[in-house]
Short mmCIF file of C-alpha atoms in Angstrom, two decimals:
data_model
loop_
_atom_site.label_atom_id
_atom_site.label_comp_id
_atom_site.label_asym_id
_atom_site.label_seq_id
_atom_site.Cartn_x
_atom_site.Cartn_y
_atom_site.Cartn_z
CA GLU G 19 21.27 -8.46 -2.76
CA ALA G 20 19.07 -8.61 -0.56
CA ASP G 21 15.74 -10.77 -0.30
CA ILE G 22 13.21 -8.67 -0.28
CA TYR G 23 10.70 -8.02 -2.68
CA GLN G 24 8.44 -5.50 -4.42
CA THR G 25 4.61 -5.16 -6.40
CA PRO G 26 3.90 -4.22 -8.18
CA ARG G 27 7.77 -2.57 -9.56
CA TYR G 28 5.48 0.81 -11.33
CA LEU G 29 1.29 0.76 -10.96
CA VAL G 30 -0.19 4.23 -12.84
CA ILE G 31 -4.02 4.26 -11.71
CA GLY G 32 -6.86 6.47 -12.07
CA THR G 33 -8.10 8.84 -8.50
CA GLY G 34 -10.52 6.74 -6.23
CA LYS G 35 -8.87 2.96 -6.91
CA LYS G 36 -7.99 1.17 -4.29
CA ILE G 37 -4.45 -0.01 -4.41
CA THR G 38 -2.76 -2.49 -2.50
CA LEU G 39 1.27 -2.51 -2.71
CA GLU G 40 2.96 -6.24 -1.93
CA CYS G 41 6.48 -6.44 0.28
CA SER G 42 7.67 -9.52 0.93
CA GLN G 43 11.35 -10.53 2.71
CA THR G 44 12.04 -13.86 2.74
CA MET G 45 15.05 -13.71 5.21
CA GLY G 46 12.70 -14.04 8.76
CA HIS G 47 13.39 -10.47 9.38
CA ASP G 48 10.98 -9.17 12.51
CA LYS G 49 10.87 -5.13 11.64
CA MET G 50 10.03 -4.27 8.26
CA TYR G 51 8.99 -0.82 7.44
CA TRP G 52 7.56 1.45 5.28
CA TYR G 53 8.63 4.69 3.50
CA GLN G 54 7.42 7.45 0.87
CA GLN G 55 10.30 8.80 -1.48
CA ASP G 56 9.38 12.09 -3.46
CA PRO G 57 12.33 12.81 -6.65
CA GLY G 58 15.17 13.93 -4.62
CA MET G 59 13.90 13.67 -1.39
CA GLU G 60 15.56 12.51 1.94
CA LEU G 61 12.96 9.22 2.45
CA HIS G 62 9.73 9.41 4.84
CA LEU G 63 8.49 7.51 7.86
CA ILE G 64 4.98 6.31 7.18
CA HIS G 65 4.50 2.66 8.62
CA TYR G 66 5.84 0.39 10.67
CA SER G 67 5.56 -3.33 12.39
CA TYR G 68 8.14 -4.95 14.52
CA GLY G 69 6.33 -8.24 13.89
CA VAL G 70 3.31 -10.06 13.19
CA ASN G 71 0.23 -8.32 14.16
CA SER G 72 1.85 -4.39 15.06
CA THR G 73 2.19 -2.26 13.01
CA GLU G 74 2.78 1.54 13.95
CA LYS G 75 2.38 4.52 11.33
CA GLY G 76 5.66 6.40 11.29
CA ASP G 77 6.87 9.97 10.96
CA LEU G 78 4.62 11.38 7.95
CA SER G 79 1.49 11.24 8.47
CA SER G 80 -0.37 9.33 5.30
CA GLU G 81 -3.60 7.52 4.25
CA SER G 82 -2.42 4.65 3.71
CA THR G 83 -3.01 1.34 6.28
CA VAL G 84 -1.25 -1.44 6.34
CA SER G 85 -1.55 -4.73 7.80
CA ARG G 86 1.43 -7.82 9.09
CA ILE G 87 -0.03 -11.18 9.89
CA ARG G 88 2.71 -13.72 8.31
CA THR G 89 5.98 -12.15 9.42
CA GLU G 90 6.79 -12.80 5.49
CA HIS G 91 4.51 -10.07 4.44
CA PHE G 92 4.22 -6.64 4.75
CA PRO G 93 0.93 -5.03 1.97
CA LEU G 94 -0.10 -1.40 2.43
CA THR G 95 -3.45 -0.60 0.96
CA LEU G 96 -4.91 2.65 -0.36
CA GLU G 97 -8.28 2.83 -0.21
CA SER G 98 -8.83 5.61 -2.34
CA ALA G 99 -5.92 7.16 -3.83
CA ARG G 100 -5.77 10.26 -5.45
CA PRO G 101 -2.23 12.64 -6.87
CA SER G 102 -1.37 13.35 -4.40
CA HIS G 103 0.01 9.48 -3.25
CA THR G 104 1.89 9.68 -6.42
CA SER G 105 5.27 8.67 -5.18
CA GLN G 106 7.59 6.24 -4.48
CA TYR G 107 6.95 3.99 -1.86
CA LEU G 108 10.41 1.72 -0.27
CA CYS G 109 9.84 -1.43 1.73
CA ALA G 110 12.50 -2.57 3.97
CA SER G 111 13.21 -5.09 6.85
CA SER G 112 16.01 -5.47 8.96
CA PRO G 113 16.17 -7.75 11.47
CA THR G 114 15.89 -7.29 15.86
CA ALA G 115 18.28 -5.14 16.71
CA ARG G 116 20.58 -8.00 19.83
CA GLU G 117 23.31 -4.72 19.13
CA LYS G 118 23.19 -1.53 17.55
CA ARG G 119 24.33 -1.55 14.39
CA GLU G 120 20.74 -3.59 12.62
CA THR G 121 21.02 -2.36 8.69
CA GLN G 122 17.41 -1.92 7.41
CA TYR G 123 17.51 -4.33 3.90
CA PHE G 124 15.29 -2.30 1.39
CA GLY G 125 13.35 -3.69 -1.37
CA PRO G 126 12.95 -2.36 -5.72
CA GLY G 127 10.44 0.01 -4.76
CA THR G 128 6.45 0.54 -5.88
CA ARG G 129 6.74 4.06 -8.65
CA LEU G 130 3.15 5.32 -8.12
CA LEU G 131 0.88 7.78 -10.42
CA VAL G 132 -2.29 8.88 -9.70
CA LEU G 133 -3.74 9.94 -12.14
CA LYS F 3 15.85 18.90 15.65
CA ASN F 4 17.61 15.93 14.10
CA GLN F 5 18.79 16.61 10.79
CA VAL F 6 20.81 15.38 8.33
CA GLU F 7 22.58 17.14 6.21
CA GLN F 8 24.75 16.00 3.04
CA SER F 9 26.02 18.65 -0.25
CA PRO F 10 27.44 18.80 -2.63
CA GLN F 11 23.23 18.34 -3.58
CA SER F 12 24.46 17.00 -7.35
CA LEU F 13 28.47 16.38 -8.05
CA ILE F 14 29.44 15.92 -11.90
CA ILE F 15 32.90 13.80 -12.61
CA LEU F 16 34.97 12.13 -15.20
CA GLU F 17 35.53 8.00 -14.78
CA GLY F 18 38.41 7.39 -13.65
CA LYS F 19 38.40 10.46 -10.69
CA ASN F 20 38.13 10.50 -6.79
CA CYS F 21 35.39 11.93 -5.15
CA THR F 22 34.42 12.92 -1.54
CA LEU F 23 30.98 13.25 -0.09
CA GLN F 24 30.18 15.56 2.82
CA CYS F 25 27.40 14.79 5.26
CA ASN F 26 26.67 16.80 8.83
CA TYR F 27 24.36 15.42 11.52
CA THR F 28 22.49 17.16 14.84
CA VAL F 29 20.97 13.46 16.18
CA SER F 30 21.56 12.80 19.33
CA PRO F 31 22.08 10.93 21.03
CA PHE F 32 24.36 9.44 18.08
CA SER F 33 24.05 5.96 17.69
CA ASN F 34 25.52 5.08 14.08
CA LEU F 35 25.94 6.65 11.08
CA ARG F 36 25.24 4.75 7.36
CA TRP F 37 25.75 5.64 3.95
CA TYR F 38 23.75 3.95 1.36
CA LYS F 39 23.77 3.75 -2.54
CA GLN F 40 20.70 3.93 -4.55
CA ASP F 41 21.12 3.37 -8.59
CA THR F 42 18.14 5.24 -9.67
CA GLY F 43 14.52 3.24 -9.82
CA ARG F 44 15.62 0.85 -7.06
CA GLY F 45 16.01 0.08 -3.06
CA PRO F 46 19.26 2.17 -1.26
CA VAL F 47 21.59 -0.22 -0.09
CA SER F 48 23.92 -0.48 2.79
CA LEU F 49 27.47 0.43 2.23
CA THR F 50 29.10 1.72 5.19
CA ILE F 51 28.24 1.14 9.14
CA MET F 52 29.68 3.53 11.47
CA THR F 53 29.56 3.54 14.96
CA PHE F 54 30.66 6.72 17.30
CA SER F 55 34.02 5.31 18.17
CA GLU F 56 34.90 4.39 14.95
CA ASN F 57 37.32 6.54 13.04
CA THR F 58 36.68 5.00 9.02
CA LYS F 59 35.30 3.15 7.09
CA SER F 60 35.79 1.31 3.39
CA ASN F 61 34.35 -1.26 1.71
CA GLY F 62 36.47 -1.73 -1.88
CA ARG F 63 36.88 1.72 -3.39
CA TYR F 64 34.16 3.25 -0.82
CA THR F 65 35.86 5.21 2.51
CA ALA F 66 33.26 6.42 4.86
CA THR F 67 35.19 9.05 7.89
CA LEU F 68 33.51 9.88 10.84
CA ASP F 69 33.87 12.75 13.30
CA ALA F 70 31.29 11.89 16.14
CA ASP F 71 33.29 15.49 17.36
CA THR F 72 32.00 17.49 14.70
CA LYS F 73 29.15 15.31 13.94
CA GLN F 74 30.42 15.26 10.49
CA SER F 75 31.11 12.30 8.37
CA SER F 76 32.63 11.47 5.25
CA LEU F 77 32.18 8.78 2.01
CA HIS F 78 35.37 8.78 0.03
CA ILE F 79 35.02 7.27 -3.56
CA THR F 80 38.54 6.20 -5.27
CA ALA F 81 39.04 5.60 -9.24
CA SER F 82 35.19 6.05 -9.91
CA GLN F 83 33.96 4.32 -12.51
CA LEU F 84 30.52 4.65 -14.55
CA SER F 85 28.60 2.05 -12.25
CA ASP F 86 29.49 3.91 -9.57
CA SER F 87 26.25 7.43 -10.24
CA ALA F 88 23.91 7.53 -8.43
CA SER F 89 22.22 9.05 -4.77
CA TYR F 90 24.86 8.50 -2.30
CA ILE F 91 22.26 8.42 1.18
CA CYS F 92 24.05 9.43 4.39
CA VAL F 93 21.57 8.02 7.50
CA VAL F 94 22.10 8.56 11.03
CA SER F 95 20.66 6.49 13.72
CA ASP F 96 19.57 7.69 17.43
CA ARG F 97 19.79 5.24 20.47
CA GLY F 98 16.85 7.02 22.16
CA SER F 99 13.78 5.00 21.68
CA THR F 100 13.60 0.14 20.84
CA LEU F 101 12.87 1.27 16.97
CA GLY F 102 16.97 3.32 16.66
CA ARG F 103 14.82 6.26 14.46
CA LEU F 104 16.87 6.54 11.36
CA TYR F 105 17.24 10.41 10.15
CA PHE F 106 18.24 10.56 6.61
CA GLY F 107 19.70 12.98 4.12
CA ARG F 108 18.55 14.20 0.93
CA GLY F 109 21.47 12.53 -0.63
CA THR F 110 23.74 13.74 -3.77
CA GLN F 111 23.26 12.35 -6.90
CA LEU F 112 27.16 11.03 -8.68
CA THR F 113 27.47 10.86 -12.46
CA VAL F 114 30.05 9.40 -13.61
CA TRP F 115 30.87 10.59 -16.83
CA PRO F 116 33.23 8.40 -19.92
#
């Protein structure tokens, strides 16, 4: 079982609210990721980080922002939630790859519903 | 365009039966291929990982195969159990970037009935 945690697990919120999805890992991994997944669809990378003070946008355009002040913490923030943000958000981490076999360890996800 | 296609989209089998899930990919240059299991409402968990030189990899009742020439992989589940009900996701990594870009399939939704 991977030591990566996400809170909240479920969130129902009104349009226009600011929200922060928390993600933390205790494995000391340098790389962390945020994915968005709609039901029955593939995961889409929206943000990633190579380490502290490193953040990059992923393949899927997202209005969310992330920060990486500490190695173990990678929160995702939506300044003004909209119904189109309704989805499942998955956080993952992986160790710095010294070989090509790095595996991403996923958190349980946050299911977000914006009314 | 790098893609990962999985089939079937969904599958229902009886407990104790075997099944095989398929994955075709066009990702290039290829680095490795993983199969993940995702239970409903949970994050994916890695089952197997194979590089270019590996043809088969087992993890308990799960056996994955890889044909890098035809760019196909399969996941065989033996003697299925109710707990095998989940989405099985094929993930292919390229070696064209430092990040090790991952390409996800949409998954096969497996339901095991008693």
